[in-house]
Short mmCIF file of N, CA and C in Angstrom, two decimals:
data_model
loop_
_atom_site.label_atom_id
_atom_site.label_comp_id
_atom_site.label_asym_id
_atom_site.label_seq_id
_atom_site.Cartn_x
_atom_site.Cartn_y
_atom_site.Cartn_z
N MET B 292 -4.21 -15.26 -7.16
CA MET B 292 -3.94 -13.97 -6.54
C MET B 292 -5.14 -13.52 -5.73
N SER B 293 -6.34 -13.60 -6.30
CA SER B 293 -7.52 -13.16 -5.58
C SER B 293 -7.79 -14.07 -4.38
N GLU B 294 -7.36 -15.33 -4.48
CA GLU B 294 -7.51 -16.24 -3.34
C GLU B 294 -6.67 -15.75 -2.17
N LEU B 295 -5.44 -15.33 -2.45
CA LEU B 295 -4.57 -14.81 -1.38
C LEU B 295 -5.16 -13.53 -0.79
N THR B 296 -5.77 -12.72 -1.62
CA THR B 296 -6.40 -11.49 -1.13
C THR B 296 -7.54 -11.83 -0.17
N THR B 297 -8.32 -12.81 -0.53
CA THR B 297 -9.43 -13.25 0.32
C THR B 297 -8.92 -13.80 1.64
N ILE B 298 -7.85 -14.58 1.57
CA ILE B 298 -7.24 -15.15 2.77
C ILE B 298 -6.66 -14.04 3.64
N ALA B 299 -6.08 -13.04 3.02
CA ALA B 299 -5.34 -12.00 3.74
C ALA B 299 -6.24 -11.03 4.49
N ARG B 300 -7.44 -10.77 4.00
CA ARG B 300 -8.29 -9.73 4.58
C ARG B 300 -8.53 -9.88 6.09
N PRO B 301 -8.94 -11.08 6.56
CA PRO B 301 -9.20 -11.17 8.01
C PRO B 301 -7.93 -10.96 8.86
N TYR B 302 -6.79 -11.42 8.35
CA TYR B 302 -5.53 -11.22 9.09
C TYR B 302 -5.17 -9.73 9.12
N ALA B 303 -5.33 -9.08 7.98
CA ALA B 303 -5.02 -7.65 7.91
C ALA B 303 -5.96 -6.86 8.82
N LYS B 304 -7.23 -7.22 8.82
CA LYS B 304 -8.22 -6.53 9.66
C LYS B 304 -7.87 -6.72 11.14
N ALA B 305 -7.51 -7.94 11.52
CA ALA B 305 -7.15 -8.21 12.92
C ALA B 305 -5.90 -7.42 13.31
N ALA B 306 -4.90 -7.42 12.43
CA ALA B 306 -3.67 -6.68 12.72
C ALA B 306 -3.95 -5.18 12.79
N PHE B 307 -4.77 -4.69 11.86
CA PHE B 307 -5.08 -3.26 11.84
C PHE B 307 -5.85 -2.85 13.09
N ASP B 308 -6.87 -3.63 13.45
CA ASP B 308 -7.67 -3.30 14.64
C ASP B 308 -6.80 -3.29 15.90
N PHE B 309 -5.92 -4.29 16.02
CA PHE B 309 -5.04 -4.35 17.18
C PHE B 309 -4.08 -3.16 17.19
N ALA B 310 -3.49 -2.87 16.05
CA ALA B 310 -2.54 -1.76 15.95
C ALA B 310 -3.23 -0.43 16.27
N LEU B 311 -4.45 -0.27 15.79
CA LEU B 311 -5.20 0.95 16.05
C LEU B 311 -5.52 1.07 17.55
N GLU B 312 -5.93 -0.03 18.14
CA GLU B 312 -6.25 -0.06 19.58
C GLU B 312 -5.02 0.29 20.42
N GLN B 313 -3.86 -0.17 19.99
CA GLN B 313 -2.61 0.07 20.72
C GLN B 313 -1.91 1.36 20.30
N SER B 314 -2.49 2.08 19.34
CA SER B 314 -1.88 3.29 18.77
C SER B 314 -0.49 3.01 18.21
N GLN B 315 -0.39 1.91 17.47
CA GLN B 315 0.90 1.49 16.90
C GLN B 315 0.77 1.15 15.42
N LEU B 316 0.05 1.98 14.68
CA LEU B 316 -0.12 1.72 13.25
C LEU B 316 1.21 1.73 12.51
N ASP B 317 2.08 2.69 12.82
CA ASP B 317 3.38 2.76 12.14
C ASP B 317 4.22 1.52 12.43
N LYS B 318 4.25 1.11 13.68
CA LYS B 318 5.05 -0.05 14.07
C LYS B 318 4.55 -1.31 13.37
N TRP B 319 3.23 -1.51 13.35
CA TRP B 319 2.68 -2.68 12.68
C TRP B 319 2.90 -2.63 11.18
N GLN B 320 2.82 -1.47 10.60
CA GLN B 320 3.09 -1.36 9.17
C GLN B 320 4.53 -1.76 8.88
N GLU B 321 5.46 -1.31 9.70
CA GLU B 321 6.87 -1.68 9.51
C GLU B 321 7.07 -3.19 9.69
N MET B 322 6.44 -3.77 10.71
CA MET B 322 6.58 -5.22 10.93
C MET B 322 6.03 -6.00 9.76
N LEU B 323 4.87 -5.58 9.26
CA LEU B 323 4.27 -6.29 8.13
C LEU B 323 5.08 -6.10 6.85
N GLN B 324 5.64 -4.91 6.66
CA GLN B 324 6.47 -4.68 5.47
C GLN B 324 7.69 -5.60 5.50
N PHE B 325 8.35 -5.69 6.64
CA PHE B 325 9.52 -6.53 6.74
C PHE B 325 9.14 -8.01 6.57
N SER B 326 8.07 -8.43 7.24
CA SER B 326 7.63 -9.82 7.15
C SER B 326 7.24 -10.19 5.72
N ALA B 327 6.59 -9.26 5.02
CA ALA B 327 6.20 -9.51 3.63
C ALA B 327 7.43 -9.68 2.75
N LEU B 328 8.46 -8.86 2.98
CA LEU B 328 9.71 -9.01 2.22
C LEU B 328 10.34 -10.37 2.47
N VAL B 329 10.35 -10.79 3.72
CA VAL B 329 10.91 -12.10 4.06
C VAL B 329 10.10 -13.19 3.38
N ALA B 330 8.78 -13.08 3.42
CA ALA B 330 7.90 -14.10 2.85
C ALA B 330 8.00 -14.19 1.34
N GLU B 331 8.50 -13.15 0.69
CA GLU B 331 8.65 -13.16 -0.77
C GLU B 331 9.97 -13.77 -1.23
N ASN B 332 10.91 -13.97 -0.32
CA ASN B 332 12.20 -14.56 -0.65
C ASN B 332 11.99 -16.00 -1.13
N SER B 333 12.62 -16.37 -2.23
CA SER B 333 12.38 -17.69 -2.83
C SER B 333 12.75 -18.84 -1.89
N GLU B 334 13.83 -18.71 -1.14
CA GLU B 334 14.22 -19.77 -0.20
C GLU B 334 13.21 -19.89 0.94
N VAL B 335 12.72 -18.75 1.39
CA VAL B 335 11.73 -18.76 2.46
C VAL B 335 10.42 -19.34 1.95
N VAL B 336 10.05 -19.04 0.71
CA VAL B 336 8.82 -19.61 0.12
C VAL B 336 8.90 -21.13 0.13
N GLU B 337 10.04 -21.68 -0.25
CA GLU B 337 10.23 -23.13 -0.22
C GLU B 337 10.09 -23.67 1.20
N PHE B 338 10.71 -22.96 2.14
CA PHE B 338 10.67 -23.39 3.54
C PHE B 338 9.25 -23.35 4.09
N ILE B 339 8.52 -22.27 3.78
CA ILE B 339 7.14 -22.12 4.25
C ILE B 339 6.26 -23.24 3.68
N SER B 340 6.54 -23.63 2.45
CA SER B 340 5.74 -24.65 1.77
C SER B 340 6.14 -26.07 2.14
N SER B 341 7.17 -26.22 2.94
CA SER B 341 7.66 -27.56 3.29
C SER B 341 6.69 -28.25 4.23
N SER B 342 6.98 -29.51 4.50
CA SER B 342 6.09 -30.30 5.36
C SER B 342 6.51 -30.26 6.83
N LEU B 343 7.36 -29.33 7.20
CA LEU B 343 7.74 -29.18 8.60
C LEU B 343 6.55 -28.73 9.42
N SER B 344 6.65 -28.91 10.71
CA SER B 344 5.55 -28.51 11.60
C SER B 344 5.40 -26.99 11.59
N PRO B 345 4.18 -26.51 11.78
CA PRO B 345 3.96 -25.07 11.81
C PRO B 345 4.80 -24.36 12.88
N ASN B 346 5.04 -25.02 14.00
CA ASN B 346 5.86 -24.41 15.06
C ASN B 346 7.29 -24.18 14.59
N LYS B 347 7.87 -25.16 13.88
CA LYS B 347 9.23 -25.02 13.37
C LYS B 347 9.30 -23.93 12.30
N ILE B 348 8.29 -23.89 11.45
CA ILE B 348 8.26 -22.87 10.41
C ILE B 348 8.15 -21.49 11.05
N ALA B 349 7.27 -21.35 12.04
CA ALA B 349 7.11 -20.07 12.73
C ALA B 349 8.39 -19.66 13.44
N ASP B 350 9.03 -20.62 14.14
CA ASP B 350 10.27 -20.31 14.86
C ASP B 350 11.35 -19.83 13.90
N MET B 351 11.48 -20.49 12.77
CA MET B 351 12.50 -20.11 11.80
C MET B 351 12.18 -18.74 11.19
N PHE B 352 10.92 -18.51 10.86
CA PHE B 352 10.51 -17.23 10.28
C PHE B 352 10.78 -16.11 11.28
N ILE B 353 10.44 -16.31 12.52
CA ILE B 353 10.67 -15.31 13.57
C ILE B 353 12.16 -15.08 13.77
N ALA B 354 12.95 -16.15 13.69
CA ALA B 354 14.40 -16.01 13.82
C ALA B 354 14.97 -15.16 12.68
N ILE B 355 14.44 -15.33 11.49
CA ILE B 355 14.90 -14.53 10.35
C ILE B 355 14.55 -13.06 10.57
N CYS B 356 13.37 -12.81 11.10
CA CYS B 356 12.91 -11.42 11.32
C CYS B 356 13.60 -10.77 12.51
N ALA B 357 14.13 -11.57 13.42
CA ALA B 357 14.88 -11.09 14.60
C ALA B 357 14.14 -9.99 15.34
N GLU B 358 14.82 -8.84 15.54
CA GLU B 358 14.24 -7.77 16.35
C GLU B 358 13.16 -6.98 15.61
N GLN B 359 12.91 -7.29 14.36
CA GLN B 359 11.91 -6.54 13.59
C GLN B 359 10.49 -6.78 14.11
N LEU B 360 10.30 -7.89 14.84
CA LEU B 360 8.97 -8.22 15.34
C LEU B 360 8.94 -8.12 16.86
N ASP B 361 7.93 -7.45 17.39
CA ASP B 361 7.74 -7.45 18.84
C ASP B 361 6.97 -8.72 19.20
N GLN B 362 6.62 -8.88 20.47
CA GLN B 362 5.95 -10.12 20.90
C GLN B 362 4.61 -10.32 20.20
N TYR B 363 3.90 -9.23 19.90
CA TYR B 363 2.61 -9.35 19.23
C TYR B 363 2.80 -9.71 17.76
N GLY B 364 3.81 -9.16 17.14
CA GLY B 364 4.14 -9.51 15.77
C GLY B 364 4.53 -10.98 15.67
N GLN B 365 5.29 -11.46 16.65
CA GLN B 365 5.67 -12.87 16.68
C GLN B 365 4.44 -13.75 16.83
N ASN B 366 3.52 -13.35 17.70
CA ASN B 366 2.27 -14.13 17.86
C ASN B 366 1.47 -14.15 16.56
N PHE B 367 1.46 -13.03 15.87
CA PHE B 367 0.77 -12.93 14.58
C PHE B 367 1.37 -13.93 13.59
N ILE B 368 2.70 -13.97 13.53
CA ILE B 368 3.39 -14.92 12.63
C ILE B 368 3.08 -16.35 13.03
N ARG B 369 3.06 -16.64 14.32
CA ARG B 369 2.76 -18.00 14.79
C ARG B 369 1.35 -18.43 14.36
N ILE B 370 0.39 -17.53 14.50
CA ILE B 370 -0.99 -17.86 14.11
C ILE B 370 -1.07 -18.10 12.61
N MET B 371 -0.40 -17.25 11.84
CA MET B 371 -0.43 -17.45 10.38
C MET B 371 0.26 -18.75 9.99
N ALA B 372 1.36 -19.08 10.67
CA ALA B 372 2.06 -20.34 10.38
C ALA B 372 1.20 -21.54 10.75
N GLU B 373 0.53 -21.44 11.89
CA GLU B 373 -0.35 -22.51 12.36
C GLU B 373 -1.45 -22.79 11.33
N ASN B 374 -1.93 -21.76 10.69
CA ASN B 374 -2.99 -21.90 9.69
C ASN B 374 -2.45 -22.04 8.26
N LYS B 375 -1.12 -22.17 8.15
CA LYS B 375 -0.44 -22.33 6.86
C LYS B 375 -0.77 -21.17 5.90
N ARG B 376 -0.66 -19.94 6.43
CA ARG B 376 -1.00 -18.75 5.66
C ARG B 376 0.16 -17.78 5.50
N LEU B 377 1.37 -18.16 5.89
CA LEU B 377 2.50 -17.23 5.80
C LEU B 377 2.74 -16.75 4.37
N ILE B 378 2.41 -17.56 3.41
CA ILE B 378 2.61 -17.20 2.00
C ILE B 378 1.76 -15.98 1.63
N ALA B 379 0.73 -15.70 2.41
CA ALA B 379 -0.18 -14.59 2.12
C ALA B 379 0.28 -13.28 2.75
N LEU B 380 1.45 -13.25 3.39
CA LEU B 380 1.90 -12.02 4.06
C LEU B 380 1.96 -10.79 3.16
N PRO B 381 2.46 -10.89 1.92
CA PRO B 381 2.43 -9.70 1.06
C PRO B 381 1.00 -9.18 0.83
N SER B 382 0.05 -10.08 0.69
CA SER B 382 -1.34 -9.66 0.52
C SER B 382 -1.91 -9.08 1.81
N VAL B 383 -1.46 -9.61 2.95
CA VAL B 383 -1.87 -9.05 4.24
C VAL B 383 -1.38 -7.61 4.35
N LEU B 384 -0.14 -7.38 3.94
CA LEU B 384 0.42 -6.03 3.97
C LEU B 384 -0.42 -5.10 3.09
N ASN B 385 -0.74 -5.52 1.88
CA ASN B 385 -1.53 -4.67 0.97
C ASN B 385 -2.90 -4.35 1.57
N ALA B 386 -3.55 -5.35 2.15
CA ALA B 386 -4.86 -5.12 2.75
C ALA B 386 -4.74 -4.20 3.97
N PHE B 387 -3.67 -4.37 4.75
CA PHE B 387 -3.42 -3.50 5.91
C PHE B 387 -3.25 -2.05 5.44
N LEU B 388 -2.47 -1.87 4.37
CA LEU B 388 -2.25 -0.52 3.84
C LEU B 388 -3.55 0.11 3.34
N GLU B 389 -4.41 -0.68 2.73
CA GLU B 389 -5.71 -0.18 2.28
C GLU B 389 -6.56 0.26 3.47
N LEU B 390 -6.58 -0.57 4.52
CA LEU B 390 -7.33 -0.22 5.72
C LEU B 390 -6.79 1.06 6.35
N ARG B 391 -5.47 1.16 6.36
CA ARG B 391 -4.87 2.35 6.96
C ARG B 391 -5.20 3.59 6.12
N SER B 392 -5.15 3.45 4.83
CA SER B 392 -5.47 4.57 3.96
C SER B 392 -6.92 5.02 4.17
N GLU B 393 -7.83 4.06 4.27
CA GLU B 393 -9.22 4.39 4.54
C GLU B 393 -9.37 5.08 5.89
N HIS B 394 -8.64 4.56 6.87
CA HIS B 394 -8.71 5.15 8.21
C HIS B 394 -8.18 6.57 8.21
N ASP B 395 -7.08 6.76 7.53
CA ASP B 395 -6.48 8.09 7.46
C ASP B 395 -7.22 9.01 6.50
N LEU B 396 -8.20 8.42 5.78
CA LEU B 396 -8.93 9.16 4.74
C LEU B 396 -7.96 9.83 3.78
N THR B 397 -7.02 9.04 3.32
CA THR B 397 -6.01 9.53 2.39
C THR B 397 -6.17 8.83 1.05
N LYS B 398 -6.14 9.60 -0.01
CA LYS B 398 -6.17 9.03 -1.36
C LYS B 398 -4.86 9.34 -2.04
N ASP B 399 -4.39 8.38 -2.81
CA ASP B 399 -3.21 8.61 -3.63
C ASP B 399 -3.67 9.30 -4.91
N VAL B 400 -3.03 10.41 -5.22
CA VAL B 400 -3.34 11.16 -6.43
C VAL B 400 -2.06 11.25 -7.26
N GLU B 401 -2.12 10.73 -8.48
CA GLU B 401 -0.97 10.74 -9.37
C GLU B 401 -0.98 12.02 -10.19
N VAL B 402 0.16 12.71 -10.20
CA VAL B 402 0.29 13.95 -10.95
C VAL B 402 1.43 13.76 -11.96
N ILE B 403 1.11 13.88 -13.23
CA ILE B 403 2.10 13.75 -14.28
C ILE B 403 2.28 15.12 -14.91
N SER B 404 3.53 15.59 -14.96
CA SER B 404 3.78 16.93 -15.48
C SER B 404 4.94 16.89 -16.47
N ALA B 405 5.07 17.97 -17.23
CA ALA B 405 6.13 18.07 -18.23
C ALA B 405 7.49 18.30 -17.56
N THR B 406 7.49 19.02 -16.45
CA THR B 406 8.72 19.28 -15.69
C THR B 406 8.44 19.03 -14.22
N LYS B 407 9.50 18.96 -13.45
CA LYS B 407 9.35 18.75 -12.01
C LYS B 407 8.60 19.93 -11.41
N LEU B 408 7.59 19.61 -10.61
CA LEU B 408 6.77 20.66 -10.00
C LEU B 408 7.46 21.24 -8.77
N SER B 409 7.25 22.53 -8.55
CA SER B 409 7.81 23.18 -7.36
C SER B 409 6.96 22.79 -6.14
N LYS B 410 7.50 23.09 -4.98
CA LYS B 410 6.77 22.81 -3.75
C LYS B 410 5.44 23.57 -3.73
N ALA B 411 5.46 24.82 -4.17
CA ALA B 411 4.25 25.63 -4.20
C ALA B 411 3.20 25.03 -5.13
N GLN B 412 3.64 24.53 -6.29
CA GLN B 412 2.70 23.92 -7.24
C GLN B 412 2.10 22.64 -6.65
N ASN B 413 2.96 21.82 -6.01
CA ASN B 413 2.47 20.61 -5.37
C ASN B 413 1.46 20.93 -4.28
N THR B 414 1.75 21.96 -3.49
CA THR B 414 0.84 22.37 -2.41
C THR B 414 -0.49 22.84 -2.99
N LYS B 415 -0.43 23.62 -4.06
CA LYS B 415 -1.64 24.14 -4.69
C LYS B 415 -2.51 22.99 -5.23
N ILE B 416 -1.88 22.03 -5.89
CA ILE B 416 -2.61 20.88 -6.42
C ILE B 416 -3.19 20.05 -5.28
N ALA B 417 -2.39 19.80 -4.25
CA ALA B 417 -2.86 19.01 -3.11
C ALA B 417 -4.05 19.67 -2.43
N THR B 418 -3.98 20.97 -2.23
CA THR B 418 -5.07 21.71 -1.58
C THR B 418 -6.34 21.63 -2.42
N ALA B 419 -6.21 21.82 -3.72
CA ALA B 419 -7.38 21.76 -4.61
C ALA B 419 -7.99 20.35 -4.61
N MET B 420 -7.14 19.32 -4.63
CA MET B 420 -7.64 17.95 -4.65
C MET B 420 -8.28 17.57 -3.31
N GLU B 421 -7.71 18.05 -2.21
CA GLU B 421 -8.30 17.77 -0.90
C GLU B 421 -9.69 18.39 -0.81
N LYS B 422 -9.83 19.58 -1.35
CA LYS B 422 -11.13 20.25 -1.34
C LYS B 422 -12.12 19.49 -2.23
N ARG B 423 -11.66 19.07 -3.40
CA ARG B 423 -12.52 18.36 -4.35
C ARG B 423 -12.94 16.99 -3.82
N LEU B 424 -11.99 16.25 -3.21
CA LEU B 424 -12.26 14.89 -2.76
C LEU B 424 -12.74 14.82 -1.31
N ASN B 425 -12.63 15.93 -0.60
CA ASN B 425 -13.05 16.00 0.80
C ASN B 425 -12.30 15.00 1.67
N CYS B 426 -10.99 14.86 1.42
CA CYS B 426 -10.13 14.01 2.24
C CYS B 426 -8.68 14.42 2.01
N LYS B 427 -7.80 13.86 2.82
CA LYS B 427 -6.38 14.12 2.64
C LYS B 427 -5.92 13.41 1.37
N VAL B 428 -4.94 13.99 0.70
CA VAL B 428 -4.38 13.35 -0.49
C VAL B 428 -2.86 13.23 -0.35
N ARG B 429 -2.35 12.20 -0.97
CA ARG B 429 -0.90 11.99 -1.04
C ARG B 429 -0.55 12.06 -2.52
N LEU B 430 0.24 13.07 -2.89
CA LEU B 430 0.61 13.25 -4.29
C LEU B 430 1.76 12.32 -4.66
N VAL B 431 1.61 11.67 -5.78
CA VAL B 431 2.68 10.85 -6.36
C VAL B 431 2.99 11.50 -7.70
N SER B 432 4.12 12.18 -7.77
CA SER B 432 4.46 12.97 -8.96
C SER B 432 5.40 12.23 -9.89
N HIS B 433 5.15 12.41 -11.19
CA HIS B 433 6.00 11.85 -12.24
C HIS B 433 6.23 12.93 -13.29
N VAL B 434 7.35 12.84 -13.97
CA VAL B 434 7.64 13.76 -15.07
C VAL B 434 7.53 12.97 -16.37
N ASP B 435 6.81 13.52 -17.32
CA ASP B 435 6.67 12.93 -18.65
C ASP B 435 7.09 13.99 -19.65
N LYS B 436 8.27 13.80 -20.23
CA LYS B 436 8.83 14.79 -21.16
C LYS B 436 7.99 14.94 -22.42
N SER B 437 7.12 13.96 -22.72
CA SER B 437 6.31 14.07 -23.94
C SER B 437 5.18 15.09 -23.79
N LEU B 438 4.87 15.49 -22.56
CA LEU B 438 3.89 16.56 -22.37
C LEU B 438 4.55 17.89 -22.71
N LEU B 439 3.85 18.74 -23.39
CA LEU B 439 4.41 20.06 -23.71
C LEU B 439 4.38 20.96 -22.49
N ALA B 440 3.25 20.97 -21.81
CA ALA B 440 3.06 21.79 -20.61
C ALA B 440 1.81 21.27 -19.89
N GLY B 441 1.60 21.76 -18.69
CA GLY B 441 0.42 21.38 -17.93
C GLY B 441 0.62 20.09 -17.16
N VAL B 442 -0.50 19.56 -16.64
CA VAL B 442 -0.45 18.34 -15.83
C VAL B 442 -1.61 17.42 -16.18
N ILE B 443 -1.42 16.16 -15.83
CA ILE B 443 -2.48 15.17 -15.89
C ILE B 443 -2.60 14.64 -14.46
N ILE B 444 -3.82 14.65 -13.92
CA ILE B 444 -4.06 14.21 -12.55
C ILE B 444 -4.96 12.98 -12.60
N ARG B 445 -4.54 11.93 -11.88
CA ARG B 445 -5.32 10.69 -11.85
C ARG B 445 -5.57 10.28 -10.40
N TYR B 446 -6.80 9.88 -10.13
CA TYR B 446 -7.15 9.27 -8.85
C TYR B 446 -8.34 8.35 -9.09
N ASP B 447 -8.38 7.27 -8.35
CA ASP B 447 -9.42 6.26 -8.55
C ASP B 447 -9.57 5.98 -10.04
N ASP B 448 -10.75 6.19 -10.60
CA ASP B 448 -11.00 5.97 -12.02
C ASP B 448 -11.14 7.28 -12.78
N THR B 449 -10.66 8.37 -12.19
CA THR B 449 -10.83 9.69 -12.78
C THR B 449 -9.51 10.22 -13.32
N VAL B 450 -9.58 10.86 -14.49
CA VAL B 450 -8.42 11.50 -15.09
C VAL B 450 -8.78 12.94 -15.40
N ILE B 451 -7.97 13.86 -14.92
CA ILE B 451 -8.13 15.28 -15.25
C ILE B 451 -6.94 15.64 -16.13
N ASP B 452 -7.21 15.85 -17.41
CA ASP B 452 -6.12 16.15 -18.35
C ASP B 452 -6.06 17.65 -18.58
N ALA B 453 -5.15 18.31 -17.87
CA ALA B 453 -4.96 19.75 -18.04
C ALA B 453 -3.63 20.01 -18.74
N SER B 454 -3.23 19.06 -19.57
CA SER B 454 -1.98 19.23 -20.32
C SER B 454 -2.28 19.94 -21.63
N SER B 455 -1.27 20.55 -22.20
CA SER B 455 -1.48 21.23 -23.48
C SER B 455 -1.77 20.21 -24.58
N ARG B 456 -1.17 19.03 -24.47
CA ARG B 456 -1.45 17.98 -25.45
C ARG B 456 -2.92 17.58 -25.39
N GLY B 457 -3.45 17.44 -24.18
CA GLY B 457 -4.86 17.10 -24.01
C GLY B 457 -5.77 18.18 -24.57
N GLN B 458 -5.40 19.43 -24.33
CA GLN B 458 -6.19 20.54 -24.85
C GLN B 458 -6.16 20.58 -26.37
N LEU B 459 -4.98 20.33 -26.95
CA LEU B 459 -4.87 20.30 -28.42
C LEU B 459 -5.69 19.15 -29.00
N ASN B 460 -5.68 18.01 -28.35
CA ASN B 460 -6.47 16.87 -28.82
C ASN B 460 -7.97 17.18 -28.76
N ARG B 461 -8.41 17.85 -27.69
CA ARG B 461 -9.82 18.21 -27.58
C ARG B 461 -10.19 19.24 -28.67
N LEU B 462 -9.30 20.19 -28.91
CA LEU B 462 -9.53 21.20 -29.95
C LEU B 462 -9.62 20.54 -31.32
N ALA B 463 -8.71 19.61 -31.61
CA ALA B 463 -8.73 18.91 -32.89
C ALA B 463 -10.02 18.12 -33.04
N THR B 464 -10.48 17.50 -31.99
CA THR B 464 -11.73 16.76 -32.03
C THR B 464 -12.91 17.68 -32.33
N GLU B 465 -12.93 18.84 -31.69
CA GLU B 465 -14.01 19.82 -31.91
C GLU B 465 -13.99 20.36 -33.34
N LEU B 466 -12.80 20.60 -33.86
CA LEU B 466 -12.69 21.16 -35.20
C LEU B 466 -13.08 20.15 -36.28
N CYS B 467 -12.86 18.90 -36.03
CA CYS B 467 -13.19 17.85 -37.00
C CYS B 467 -14.68 17.53 -37.02
N LEU B 468 -15.41 17.97 -36.04
CA LEU B 468 -16.86 17.69 -36.01
C LEU B 468 -17.56 18.62 -36.89
#
């Protein structure tokens, strides 16, 4: 897995730089998402791994993707096929998304709550996290019925436990000391 990540980085960087230069980040993200889905198909994996010429593999892959790829996307696929790297497309997509996230200065922040949060609550949390992290945040919300009340917020390696269960656990710990 880490080998594919290492292989994918330069391709993702090249695709990202080109997409940024052309102001087509969304289009390239869509092309890579579709190509990654195609590359994960078991029949396509067998075909990619076959001993056919890289040109035939690229032509077939492009034919499967049809209108999903523009001329630059097709060239990208041809280069990857020529270097026998099509199997790394899902990793290329992940690396591209990381680069885009860094460029957009956006962090994913996971919010776990006892009940579904209102729009106002989501906005309040997002605003507070943007101020704290000094960047844009994208909230990923989940409901956990085992929480009594409050929220748990996770980003990077940080956890902010503002749930009532977390508070009760901290209180119990303090009382036992």
